[in-house]
Coordinates of C-alpha atoms in Angstrom, one line a residue:
Chain A
X1 CA 0.0 0.0 0.0
X2 CA 1.5 3.3 -1.1
X3 CA 0.5 6.6 0.4
X4 CA 1.3 9.8 -1.5
X5 CA 0.5 13.4 -0.8
X6 CA 0.0 16.0 -3.6
X7 CA -0.1 19.6 -2.6
X8 CA -2.0 18.7 0.5
X9 CA -3.2 21.9 2.4
X10 CA -5.7 21.9 5.2
X11 CA -8.4 24.6 4.5
X12 CA -8.5 25.9 8.1
X13 CA -4.7 26.3 8.3
X14 CA -4.1 27.6 4.8
X15 CA -3.0 31.2 5.7
X16 CA -0.7 30.0 8.5
X17 CA 0.8 27.3 6.3
X18 CA 1.5 29.6 3.3
X19 CA 3.6 31.9 5.5
X20 CA 6.2 29.3 6.4
X21 CA 7.9 26.3 4.8
X22 CA 6.9 22.6 5.5
X23 CA 8.2 19.4 4.3
X24 CA 4.7 17.9 4.1
X25 CA 2.1 20.7 3.4
X26 CA 1.8 21.8 -0.2
X27 CA 4.4 19.3 -1.4
X28 CA 4.7 16.1 -3.4
X29 CA 5.4 13.5 -0.7
X30 CA 5.7 9.7 -1.2
X31 CA 5.9 7.6 1.9
X32 CA 8.2 4.7 1.3
X33 CA 6.5 1.4 2.1
X34 CA 8.1 -0.4 5.0
X35 CA 9.9 2.7 6.1
X36 CA 9.8 4.2 9.6
X37 CA 8.8 7.9 9.1
X38 CA 9.0 10.5 11.8
X39 CA 7.1 13.8 11.3
X40 CA 8.1 16.4 13.9
X41 CA 5.6 19.0 14.4
X42 CA 5.3 21.9 16.9
X43 CA 1.8 22.4 18.4
X44 CA -0.7 24.0 16.1
X45 CA 1.0 23.1 12.8
X46 CA -1.7 20.5 12.0
X47 CA -0.2 17.3 13.3
X48 CA -3.4 15.6 14.3
X49 CA -5.1 17.0 11.2
X50 CA -2.4 15.3 9.0
X51 CA -3.1 12.0 10.8
X52 CA -6.8 12.3 10.2
X53 CA -6.2 13.1 6.6
X54 CA -3.9 10.1 6.2
X55 CA -6.5 7.8 7.8
X56 CA -9.4 9.5 5.9
X57 CA -11.5 10.6 8.8
X58 CA -11.3 14.3 7.7
X59 CA -11.4 15.7 4.3
X60 CA -11.3 19.5 4.7
X61 CA -8.2 19.9 2.6
X62 CA -7.1 20.9 -0.9
X63 CA -4.7 18.8 -2.9
X64 CA -4.9 15.0 -2.6
X65 CA -4.1 12.0 -0.5
X66 CA -3.4 9.1 -2.9
X67 CA -3.7 5.6 -1.7
X68 CA -2.2 3.1 -4.3
X69 CA -2.6 6.0 -6.7
X70 CA -6.2 6.6 -6.1
X71 CA -7.8 9.2 -3.9
X72 CA -9.5 8.1 -0.7
X73 CA -12.9 9.3 -2.1
X74 CA -12.7 6.8 -5.0
X75 CA -13.0 3.8 -2.5
X76 CA -16.3 2.6 -1.2
X77 CA -17.0 2.6 2.5
X78 CA -16.8 -1.1 2.7
X79 CA -13.5 -1.1 0.7
X80 CA -12.1 1.5 3.2
X81 CA -13.2 -0.7 6.1
X82 CA -11.4 -3.5 4.5
X83 CA -8.2 -1.5 4.3
X84 CA -8.6 -0.4 7.9
X85 CA -8.8 -4.1 8.9
X86 CA -6.0 -5.4 6.7
X87 CA -3.6 -2.7 5.5
X88 CA -3.5 0.4 7.8
X89 CA -3.7 0.7 11.5
X90 CA -3.9 3.7 13.7
X91 CA -3.1 5.1 17.2
X92 CA -5.0 8.3 17.8
X93 CA -3.8 11.0 20.1
X94 CA -7.2 11.1 21.9
X95 CA -7.0 7.3 22.2
X96 CA -10.7 6.6 21.4
X97 CA -11.4 3.7 23.8
X98 CA -14.9 2.5 24.3
X99 CA -15.9 3.3 27.9
X100 CA -18.6 0.7 28.0
X101 CA -16.1 -2.1 27.3
X102 CA -13.3 -3.4 29.4
X103 CA -9.7 -2.8 28.3
X104 CA -9.5 -6.4 27.0
X105 CA -12.9 -6.1 25.2
X106 CA -11.6 -3.0 23.5
X107 CA -8.6 -4.9 22.1
X108 CA -10.8 -8.0 21.4
X109 CA -13.2 -5.9 19.4
X110 CA -10.4 -5.0 17.0
X111 CA -9.0 -8.5 17.0
X112 CA -12.2 -10.3 16.2
X113 CA -13.4 -7.7 13.7
X114 CA -11.6 -9.6 11.1
X115 CA -13.4 -12.9 10.4
X116 CA -10.0 -14.7 10.7
X117 CA -8.1 -12.9 13.5
X118 CA -4.5 -12.0 12.7
X119 CA -3.2 -12.8 16.2
X120 CA -4.3 -15.1 19.0
X121 CA -5.8 -14.1 22.4
X122 CA -2.6 -15.4 24.1
X123 CA -0.5 -12.9 22.0
X124 CA -2.8 -10.1 23.3
X125 CA -2.1 -11.2 26.9
X126 CA 1.6 -11.3 26.1
X127 CA 1.6 -7.8 24.7
X128 CA -0.3 -6.6 27.7
X129 CA 2.3 -8.1 30.0
X130 CA 5.0 -6.5 28.1
X131 CA 3.3 -3.1 28.4
X132 CA 2.5 -3.6 32.1
X133 CA -1.3 -3.5 31.7
X134 CA -2.2 -7.1 32.5
X135 CA -3.8 -5.9 35.8
X136 CA -6.3 -3.5 34.1
X137 CA -7.5 -5.8 31.3
X138 CA -10.7 -6.5 33.0
X139 CA -11.3 -2.9 34.1
X140 CA -14.0 -0.8 32.4
X141 CA -12.6 1.6 29.8
X142 CA -14.1 4.4 31.9
X143 CA -11.8 3.8 34.8
X144 CA -8.5 3.6 32.9
X145 CA -6.0 6.3 33.4
X146 CA -4.7 8.1 30.2
X147 CA -1.4 6.1 30.4
X148 CA -3.4 2.9 30.6
X149 CA -5.7 3.9 27.8
X150 CA -2.7 4.7 25.6
X151 CA -1.2 1.3 26.0
X152 CA -4.5 -0.4 25.4
X153 CA -4.9 1.7 22.2
X154 CA -1.3 0.7 21.2
X155 CA -2.1 -3.0 21.7
X156 CA -5.4 -2.6 19.9
X157 CA -3.5 -1.1 16.9
X158 CA -1.1 -4.1 16.9
X159 CA -3.6 -7.0 16.8
X160 CA -4.5 -6.6 13.1
X161 CA -2.5 -7.0 10.0
X162 CA -1.2 -3.8 8.5
X163 CA 1.3 -2.4 6.0
X164 CA 1.2 1.1 7.5
X165 CA 0.8 2.0 11.2
X166 CA -0.1 5.7 11.7
X167 CA 0.6 7.1 15.2
X168 CA -0.2 10.5 16.7
X169 CA 2.0 11.2 19.7
X170 CA 1.7 7.5 20.8
X171 CA 3.8 8.0 24.0
X172 CA 2.4 11.2 25.2
X173 CA 0.9 9.8 28.4
X174 CA 3.7 7.3 29.1
X175 CA 6.7 7.6 31.4
X176 CA 10.2 6.9 29.8
X177 CA 10.3 3.3 30.7
X178 CA 6.9 2.4 29.4
X179 CA 7.5 4.5 26.3
X180 CA 10.6 2.5 25.6
X181 CA 8.8 -0.8 26.1
X182 CA 6.0 0.3 23.8
X183 CA 8.4 1.5 21.1
X184 CA 10.2 -1.8 21.2
X185 CA 7.0 -3.7 20.9
X186 CA 5.8 -1.5 18.0
X187 CA 9.2 -1.8 16.2
X188 CA 9.0 -5.6 16.5
X189 CA 5.4 -5.8 15.3
X190 CA 6.2 -3.6 12.3
X191 CA 9.2 -5.6 11.4
X192 CA 7.2 -8.9 11.7
X193 CA 4.8 -7.5 9.1
X194 CA 7.4 -5.8 6.9
X195 CA 5.3 -2.8 7.6
X196 CA 6.2 0.9 7.9
X197 CA 4.9 3.6 10.1
X198 CA 4.2 7.3 10.2
X199 CA 4.7 8.8 13.6
X200 CA 4.0 12.4 14.5
X201 CA 5.4 14.0 17.6
X202 CA 6.3 17.3 19.1
X203 CA 10.0 16.7 19.7
X204 CA 13.0 14.9 18.5
X205 CA 13.5 11.4 19.8
X206 CA 15.5 8.3 19.1
X207 CA 13.1 5.6 20.3
X208 CA 13.1 4.2 16.7
X209 CA 15.7 3.8 14.0
X210 CA 13.9 6.3 11.7
X211 CA 14.4 6.0 8.0
X212 CA 13.0 9.5 7.2
X213 CA 12.4 12.7 9.0
X214 CA 10.0 15.4 8.1
X215 CA 9.3 18.7 9.6
X216 CA 5.7 19.7 9.4
Chain B
X1 CA -14.3 -17.7 26.7
X2 CA -13.8 -14.6 24.6
X3 CA -16.8 -12.7 23.4
X4 CA -17.5 -12.7 19.6
X5 CA -17.5 -9.6 17.6
X6 CA -21.3 -9.4 17.7
X7 CA -21.4 -9.8 21.4
X8 CA -19.1 -6.9 21.8
X9 CA -21.2 -4.9 19.4
X10 CA -24.2 -5.7 21.6
X11 CA -22.4 -3.9 24.4
X12 CA -21.7 -0.9 22.3
X13 CA -24.9 -0.5 20.3
X14 CA -27.7 -0.4 22.7
X15 CA -31.0 -1.4 21.0
X16 CA -32.9 -1.1 24.2
X17 CA -33.3 2.7 23.7
X18 CA -36.5 2.7 21.7
X19 CA -38.3 -0.2 23.5
X20 CA -41.7 1.4 23.3
X21 CA -41.4 2.1 19.7
X22 CA -40.2 -1.4 19.0
X23 CA -43.1 -2.9 20.9
X24 CA -45.5 -0.7 18.9
X25 CA -44.0 -1.7 15.7
X26 CA -43.9 -5.4 16.7
X27 CA -47.6 -5.2 17.8
X28 CA -48.6 -3.4 14.6
X29 CA -46.8 -5.9 12.5
X30 CA -48.4 -8.8 14.4
X31 CA -51.9 -7.4 14.0
X32 CA -51.3 -6.5 10.4
X33 CA -50.1 -10.0 9.7
X34 CA -53.1 -11.6 11.5
X35 CA -55.5 -9.5 9.5
X36 CA -53.8 -10.2 6.2
X37 CA -53.6 -14.0 6.9
X38 CA -57.2 -14.1 8.1
X39 CA -58.3 -12.3 4.8
X40 CA -56.4 -14.9 2.7
X41 CA -57.5 -17.9 4.7
X42 CA -61.1 -16.8 4.7
X43 CA -60.9 -16.4 1.0
X44 CA -59.6 -19.9 0.6
X45 CA -62.1 -21.4 3.0
X46 CA -65.1 -19.8 1.2
X47 CA -63.9 -21.2 -2.1
X48 CA -63.7 -24.6 -0.4
X49 CA -67.2 -24.2 1.0
X50 CA -68.6 -23.5 -2.4
X51 CA -66.8 -26.3 -4.1
X52 CA -67.8 -28.9 -1.4
X53 CA -71.5 -28.1 -1.9
X54 CA -71.3 -29.3 -5.4
X55 CA -70.6 -32.7 -6.8
X56 CA -67.2 -33.4 -5.3
X57 CA -66.2 -35.3 -8.5
X58 CA -66.8 -32.5 -10.7
X59 CA -64.2 -29.9 -10.8
X60 CA -66.1 -27.8 -13.4
X61 CA -69.7 -26.9 -14.0
X62 CA -71.6 -26.5 -17.3
X63 CA -74.0 -23.8 -18.0
X64 CA -76.5 -23.6 -20.7
X65 CA -76.9 -20.0 -21.7
X66 CA -79.7 -18.5 -23.8
X67 CA -81.2 -15.0 -24.3
X68 CA -84.1 -14.1 -22.0
X69 CA -87.3 -14.2 -24.0
X70 CA -89.1 -11.0 -23.4
X71 CA -92.6 -9.9 -24.5
X72 CA -91.1 -7.6 -27.2
X73 CA -89.2 -10.5 -28.7
X74 CA -92.1 -12.9 -29.0
X75 CA -92.7 -14.0 -32.5
X76 CA -89.3 -13.0 -33.7
X77 CA -87.2 -16.1 -33.2
X78 CA -84.2 -14.4 -34.8
X79 CA -83.9 -12.1 -31.8
X80 CA -83.0 -15.0 -29.5
X81 CA -80.2 -16.1 -31.7
X82 CA -76.6 -15.4 -30.8
X83 CA -74.7 -13.3 -33.3
X84 CA -71.1 -14.2 -34.2
X85 CA -69.8 -11.1 -32.3
X86 CA -71.7 -12.1 -29.2
X87 CA -70.4 -15.6 -29.4
X88 CA -66.8 -14.4 -29.8
X89 CA -67.2 -12.2 -26.8
X90 CA -68.6 -15.0 -24.7
X91 CA -65.8 -17.3 -25.8
X92 CA -63.1 -15.0 -24.6
X93 CA -64.5 -14.3 -21.2
X94 CA -62.1 -15.3 -18.4
X95 CA -64.7 -17.7 -16.9
X96 CA -65.3 -19.6 -20.1
X97 CA -63.1 -22.7 -20.1
X98 CA -64.8 -24.4 -23.0
X99 CA -67.6 -23.4 -25.3
X100 CA -70.0 -25.3 -27.4
X101 CA -73.0 -24.6 -29.6
X102 CA -76.3 -26.3 -29.1
X103 CA -77.4 -27.3 -32.6
X104 CA -81.2 -27.5 -33.3
X105 CA -82.9 -29.7 -35.9
X106 CA -84.0 -28.0 -39.1
X107 CA -86.6 -30.7 -39.9
X108 CA -89.6 -32.1 -38.4
X109 CA -89.4 -35.0 -35.9
X110 CA -92.1 -37.2 -34.7
X111 CA -91.8 -40.1 -32.3
X112 CA -94.1 -43.0 -31.7
X113 CA -94.0 -45.6 -29.1
X114 CA -93.9 -49.2 -30.3
X115 CA -96.8 -51.7 -30.2
X116 CA -99.8 -51.0 -28.2
X117 CA -98.7 -48.0 -26.3
X118 CA -100.5 -45.6 -28.6
X119 CA -98.0 -42.8 -27.9
X120 CA -97.3 -40.3 -30.7
X121 CA -95.7 -36.9 -30.5
X122 CA -94.0 -34.2 -32.4
X123 CA -90.7 -33.5 -30.9
X124 CA -87.3 -31.9 -31.5
X125 CA -83.6 -32.8 -31.3
X126 CA -80.6 -30.9 -30.2
X127 CA -76.9 -31.8 -30.2
X128 CA -73.9 -30.5 -28.3
X129 CA -70.2 -31.4 -28.6
X130 CA -69.7 -34.8 -26.9
X131 CA -67.3 -33.3 -24.3
X132 CA -70.2 -31.5 -22.7
X133 CA -72.3 -34.5 -22.1
X134 CA -72.4 -36.1 -18.7
X135 CA -73.6 -39.5 -20.0
X136 CA -70.7 -41.7 -20.9
X137 CA -71.9 -44.5 -23.1
X138 CA -70.6 -46.8 -25.7
X139 CA -73.8 -46.6 -27.7
X140 CA -73.5 -42.8 -28.0
X141 CA -72.4 -42.8 -31.7
X142 CA -74.0 -42.7 -35.0
X143 CA -72.9 -43.2 -38.7
X144 CA -75.1 -42.8 -41.8
X145 CA -75.2 -46.6 -42.0
X146 CA -77.0 -46.9 -38.7
X147 CA -80.7 -47.0 -38.5
X148 CA -80.8 -46.5 -34.8
X149 CA -80.4 -43.2 -33.2
X150 CA -79.1 -43.0 -29.7
X151 CA -80.9 -40.4 -27.7
X152 CA -80.3 -38.8 -24.3
X153 CA -83.3 -37.5 -22.4
X154 CA -83.2 -35.0 -19.6
X155 CA -83.7 -36.6 -16.2
X156 CA -86.2 -33.9 -15.4
X157 CA -88.3 -35.1 -18.3
X158 CA -88.8 -38.6 -16.9
X159 CA -89.4 -37.2 -13.4
X160 CA -92.1 -34.9 -14.8
X161 CA -93.8 -37.9 -16.4
X162 CA -93.4 -40.2 -13.5
X163 CA -94.4 -37.9 -10.7
X164 CA -96.6 -35.3 -12.5
X165 CA -98.2 -36.8 -15.5
X166 CA -98.5 -40.5 -14.8
X167 CA -99.8 -40.1 -11.3
X168 CA -102.5 -37.6 -12.2
X169 CA -103.6 -39.4 -15.4
X170 CA -103.5 -42.9 -13.8
X171 CA -100.8 -44.1 -16.1
X172 CA -98.0 -46.6 -15.2
X173 CA -94.7 -45.0 -13.9
X174 CA -91.7 -46.1 -15.9
X175 CA -88.2 -46.9 -14.7
X176 CA -85.1 -45.6 -16.5
X177 CA -84.3 -49.2 -17.5
X178 CA -87.7 -49.6 -19.1
X179 CA -87.4 -46.5 -21.0
X180 CA -83.9 -47.6 -22.3
X181 CA -85.4 -50.9 -23.4
X182 CA -88.2 -49.3 -25.4
X183 CA -87.4 -48.8 -29.1
X184 CA -89.2 -45.8 -30.5
X185 CA -90.2 -45.1 -34.0
X186 CA -88.6 -41.8 -35.0
X187 CA -89.7 -40.2 -38.2
X188 CA -87.9 -37.1 -39.6
X189 CA -89.2 -35.3 -42.5
X190 CA -89.1 -32.1 -44.5
X191 CA -91.8 -31.6 -47.1
X192 CA -92.2 -34.8 -48.9
X193 CA -88.9 -36.4 -47.8
X194 CA -89.3 -38.7 -44.8
X195 CA -87.1 -41.3 -43.2
X196 CA -87.7 -43.6 -40.3
X197 CA -85.3 -44.6 -37.7
X198 CA -85.4 -46.5 -34.4
X199 CA -84.7 -44.2 -31.5
X200 CA -83.1 -45.7 -28.4
X201 CA -82.7 -43.9 -25.2
X202 CA -79.2 -44.5 -24.0
X203 CA -79.0 -42.2 -21.0
X204 CA -80.4 -39.4 -18.8
X205 CA -78.7 -36.1 -18.4
X206 CA -78.8 -33.8 -15.4
X207 CA -76.8 -31.3 -17.2
X208 CA -78.6 -30.4 -20.4
X209 CA -82.4 -30.1 -20.5
X210 CA -83.0 -31.2 -24.0
X211 CA -83.4 -34.2 -26.3
X212 CA -79.9 -34.9 -27.4
X213 CA -78.7 -36.8 -30.5
X214 CA -75.1 -37.3 -31.5
X215 CA -73.6 -34.4 -33.4
X216 CA -72.8 -36.7 -36.4
X217 CA -76.5 -37.5 -36.8
X218 CA -77.6 -33.9 -36.4
X219 CA -75.1 -32.7 -39.1
X220 CA -76.1 -35.4 -41.5
X221 CA -79.9 -34.9 -41.0
X222 CA -79.6 -31.1 -41.1
X223 CA -77.7 -31.3 -44.4
X224 CA -80.1 -33.8 -45.9
X225 CA -83.4 -32.5 -44.6
X226 CA -82.6 -29.0 -43.6
X227 CA -82.3 -25.7 -45.5
X228 CA -78.6 -26.3 -46.0
X229 CA -77.7 -23.1 -44.2
X230 CA -76.1 -23.2 -40.8
X231 CA -78.7 -21.7 -38.4
X232 CA -77.4 -19.3 -35.7
X233 CA -77.6 -21.0 -32.3
X234 CA -80.0 -19.7 -29.7
X235 CA -78.5 -21.8 -26.9
X236 CA -74.9 -22.3 -26.1
X237 CA -73.2 -24.2 -23.4
X238 CA -70.1 -23.2 -21.6
X239 CA -67.8 -25.0 -19.2
X240 CA -66.7 -22.9 -16.2
X241 CA -64.6 -23.6 -13.2
X242 CA -66.7 -21.6 -10.8
X243 CA -70.4 -20.8 -11.6
X244 CA -70.4 -18.6 -8.5
X245 CA -67.9 -16.2 -10.1
X246 CA -69.5 -12.8 -9.7
X247 CA -67.9 -11.9 -12.9
X248 CA -70.0 -14.5 -14.7
X249 CA -73.3 -13.4 -13.2
X250 CA -72.6 -9.8 -13.9
X251 CA -71.8 -10.6 -17.5
X252 CA -75.0 -12.6 -18.0
X253 CA -77.1 -9.8 -16.4
X254 CA -75.5 -7.1 -18.5
X255 CA -76.1 -9.0 -21.7
X256 CA -79.6 -10.1 -20.9
X257 CA -78.7 -13.8 -20.9
X258 CA -80.1 -16.3 -18.6
X259 CA -79.0 -19.7 -17.3
X260 CA -79.9 -22.1 -14.6
X261 CA -80.1 -19.6 -11.8
X262 CA -79.7 -22.2 -9.1
X263 CA -76.1 -22.7 -10.2
X264 CA -75.1 -19.1 -9.9
X265 CA -77.0 -18.3 -6.7
X266 CA -73.8 -18.3 -4.6
X267 CA -72.3 -15.5 -6.6
X268 CA -74.1 -12.7 -4.5
X269 CA -72.9 -14.3 -1.2
X270 CA -69.4 -14.7 -2.7
X271 CA -69.5 -11.0 -3.7
X272 CA -70.3 -10.0 -0.1
X273 CA -67.7 -12.3 1.5
X274 CA -65.1 -11.1 -1.0
X275 CA -65.9 -7.5 -0.1
X276 CA -65.6 -8.2 3.6
X277 CA -62.4 -10.2 3.1
X278 CA -61.0 -7.3 0.9
X279 CA -61.8 -4.7 3.6
X280 CA -59.9 -6.9 6.3
X281 CA -57.1 -7.3 3.9
X282 CA -57.0 -3.7 3.1
X283 CA -56.8 -2.8 6.8
X284 CA -54.0 -5.4 7.2
X285 CA -52.1 -3.7 4.5
X286 CA -52.5 -0.2 5.9
X287 CA -51.5 -1.4 9.4
X288 CA -48.4 -3.2 7.7
X289 CA -47.4 0.1 6.2
X290 CA -47.7 1.9 9.6
X291 CA -45.8 -0.8 11.2
X292 CA -43.0 -0.5 8.7
X293 CA -42.9 3.3 9.3
X294 CA -42.7 2.7 13.1
X295 CA -39.9 0.1 12.6
X296 CA -38.0 2.6 10.4
X297 CA -38.4 5.3 13.1
X298 CA -37.1 2.8 15.8
X299 CA -34.1 2.0 13.6
X300 CA -33.4 5.6 13.1
X301 CA -33.6 6.3 16.9
X302 CA -31.3 3.4 17.7
X303 CA -28.7 4.5 15.2
X304 CA -28.9 8.2 16.2
X305 CA -28.5 7.3 19.8
X306 CA -25.3 5.3 19.1
X307 CA -24.1 7.7 16.5
X308 CA -20.7 8.3 18.3
X309 CA -20.1 4.7 18.9
X310 CA -20.9 3.7 15.4
X311 CA -18.7 6.4 14.0
X312 CA -15.8 5.1 16.2
X313 CA -16.5 1.5 15.1
X314 CA -16.4 2.6 11.4
X315 CA -13.1 4.6 12.1
X316 CA -11.7 1.5 13.7
X317 CA -12.5 -0.4 10.5
X318 CA -15.8 -1.9 11.0
X319 CA -17.5 -2.2 7.7
X320 CA -21.0 -0.6 7.3
X321 CA -21.9 -4.0 6.0
X322 CA -21.0 -5.7 9.3
X323 CA -23.0 -3.2 11.3
X324 CA -26.0 -3.6 9.0
X325 CA -25.7 -7.4 9.4
X326 CA -25.4 -7.0 13.2
X327 CA -28.5 -4.8 13.4
X328 CA -30.6 -7.1 11.2
X329 CA -29.6 -10.0 13.3
X330 CA -31.1 -8.2 16.2
X331 CA -34.4 -7.8 14.4
X332 CA -34.8 -10.9 12.3
X333 CA -35.7 -13.3 15.3
X334 CA -38.4 -10.8 16.2
X335 CA -39.9 -10.9 12.7
X336 CA -39.9 -14.7 12.7
X337 CA -41.4 -14.9 16.2
X338 CA -44.2 -12.5 15.1
X339 CA -44.7 -14.5 11.9
X340 CA -45.0 -17.8 13.8
X341 CA -47.2 -16.4 16.5
X342 CA -49.5 -14.9 13.8
X343 CA -49.6 -18.2 11.8
X344 CA -50.3 -20.2 15.0
X345 CA -53.1 -17.9 16.0
X346 CA -54.7 -18.0 12.5
X347 CA -54.2 -21.7 12.4
X348 CA -56.0 -22.1 15.8
X349 CA -58.9 -19.9 14.5
X350 CA -59.1 -22.0 11.4
X351 CA -59.2 -25.1 13.5
X352 CA -62.0 -23.7 15.6
X353 CA -63.9 -22.5 12.6
X354 CA -63.6 -25.8 10.9
X355 CA -64.9 -27.6 14.0
X356 CA -67.8 -25.2 14.4
X357 CA -68.7 -25.3 10.7
X358 CA -68.6 -29.1 10.7
X359 CA -71.5 -28.9 13.1
X360 CA -73.5 -27.2 10.4
X361 CA -72.5 -29.7 7.7
X362 CA -70.1 -27.3 6.1
X363 CA -66.6 -28.7 5.7
X364 CA -63.4 -26.6 5.4
X365 CA -59.9 -27.8 6.0
X366 CA -58.6 -27.9 9.6
X367 CA -55.3 -26.6 8.4
X368 CA -54.0 -23.4 7.0
X369 CA -53.8 -23.1 3.3
X370 CA -50.4 -23.0 1.5
X371 CA -51.3 -19.5 0.3
X372 CA -51.7 -18.3 3.9
X373 CA -48.3 -19.7 4.9
X374 CA -46.7 -18.2 1.8
X375 CA -48.3 -14.8 2.5
X376 CA -46.8 -14.9 6.1
X377 CA -43.4 -15.7 4.6
X378 CA -43.9 -12.9 2.0
X379 CA -44.7 -10.3 4.7
X380 CA -41.6 -11.3 6.7
X381 CA -39.4 -11.0 3.6
X382 CA -41.0 -7.6 2.8
X383 CA -40.4 -6.3 6.3
X384 CA -36.9 -7.6 6.2
X385 CA -36.1 -5.9 2.9
X386 CA -37.6 -2.6 4.0
X387 CA -35.8 -2.5 7.4
X388 CA -32.6 -3.5 5.8
X389 CA -32.7 -0.7 3.5
X390 CA -33.5 1.8 6.4
X391 CA -30.6 0.4 8.3
X392 CA -28.2 0.8 5.5
X393 CA -29.5 4.2 4.7
X394 CA -29.1 5.5 8.3
X395 CA -25.7 3.9 8.8
X396 CA -24.5 5.3 5.6
X397 CA -25.7 8.8 6.6
X398 CA -23.5 8.9 9.7
X399 CA -20.4 6.9 8.8

């Protein structure tokens, strides 16, 4: 799955963006499949907006996001759902955990969404153990702390097959040690799938061996 | 045991929100279904009643049709004849299954009893196609080489003689067998030409009130003794599946034709029953439409109340198709339950009605008709299709 940007400019940020230079906005960008891509973005430059454009949950832009050479709009809703189950996974900054489900059920929901789950229930337990969230698995989503939610959201993103993982400040609520563990797990899972990722964050970091750096 | 995807969806998409609406829709659907099924079942039952009252062996009935003789027509025989256009019209009516002419003789016929009986009379012959005759008999044939003519008498004729004439005139009553054994001297003539035959009664008909001879004899005699022209028929016979068909009696009335009124007397009753059944069916349909609207509102409410959850599910990759299938899976058992309950209720009614009517010597099936069961299935399929389309419409609107 190839993702390309063509002169992408968010309509609400147009004036601001035109006043400064960016590696992403209003450019031709091709994300190399299988590559680890870091996009560094100070607050207010449209980091989350970009993630939403890449994942096609917002469309208030000019220019184009091309997936396998075609715009998102040219895919049907069911086709997009298929891609979100098989080819592209996401970790949102606002985590988006169902509060009426337990932590484990949140992960299960994503795992069994595919008729043939990519990984086993044991694998989920194993990942939970690596991220130190085993003890909260049966807690309701409502009672989880942000740090716990973030780790659940990470595991949820890793239970499906994907070629691209899109992450929006995935470690923002984690302490250094947990962030390191999560990064290690993510890198392993990406390698296992020969998948690449696009990670946006505020600062520089060296948690991953990035192939490409962009400044938003 | 890990919950399945649908079990997880059940925790997220609460369908309990519009309970009142759901009950209304389900109740409406149930009543609509019962009304519709009763209408269809009543229709079948009434048909069954009519057919049972007739000869069970006969699946069709035969009607002899002629024009009504009015005072204005008297003396003008041609006015009672059917024109080719009228015949063509009658032939193409939906109730006409088969059609035949009744051919009259164009010559004089006299009959005399043999021996000492001193019975002599002028008479007439008619013929109809063999397929319309209810007397099956090997002797019923004639060729120009035969000197014996087979004749079929109306049953009524013998009854009139035996119970009316014979009793009052102090004459002996005669059995069918005796009549069949008596050879009659039949003379047919036209002007100076005459020919004598032996007439032999081969059967008695309940269906056609006339003196019938085989068509082959009639054609031969008409060409030899008659004017040579084919006369227009004034009586025709039709075969019809259902003489109580209101369409038939309406047609006869409009055209000024008459037939054996006894046979079509059920048509009025049938008309009234059909009207009542139609009204019930109509209310059933209206109610069904309302039930569908309420169902649709319920679905809209459920989806609107879970809008955020559904949007997040779609964001996470749930296909609209999966959501649609999940929601339909919540409703389908309800439809099927309603369908089964309605069918059982109507079946119980049918059973009761059949028991009650049997007490009055009217017999209808104890069981539901196939048509009724099919109608129930059809309604369920209709509700399914309509609801499925509203589910997919509302989901698509928010995803």
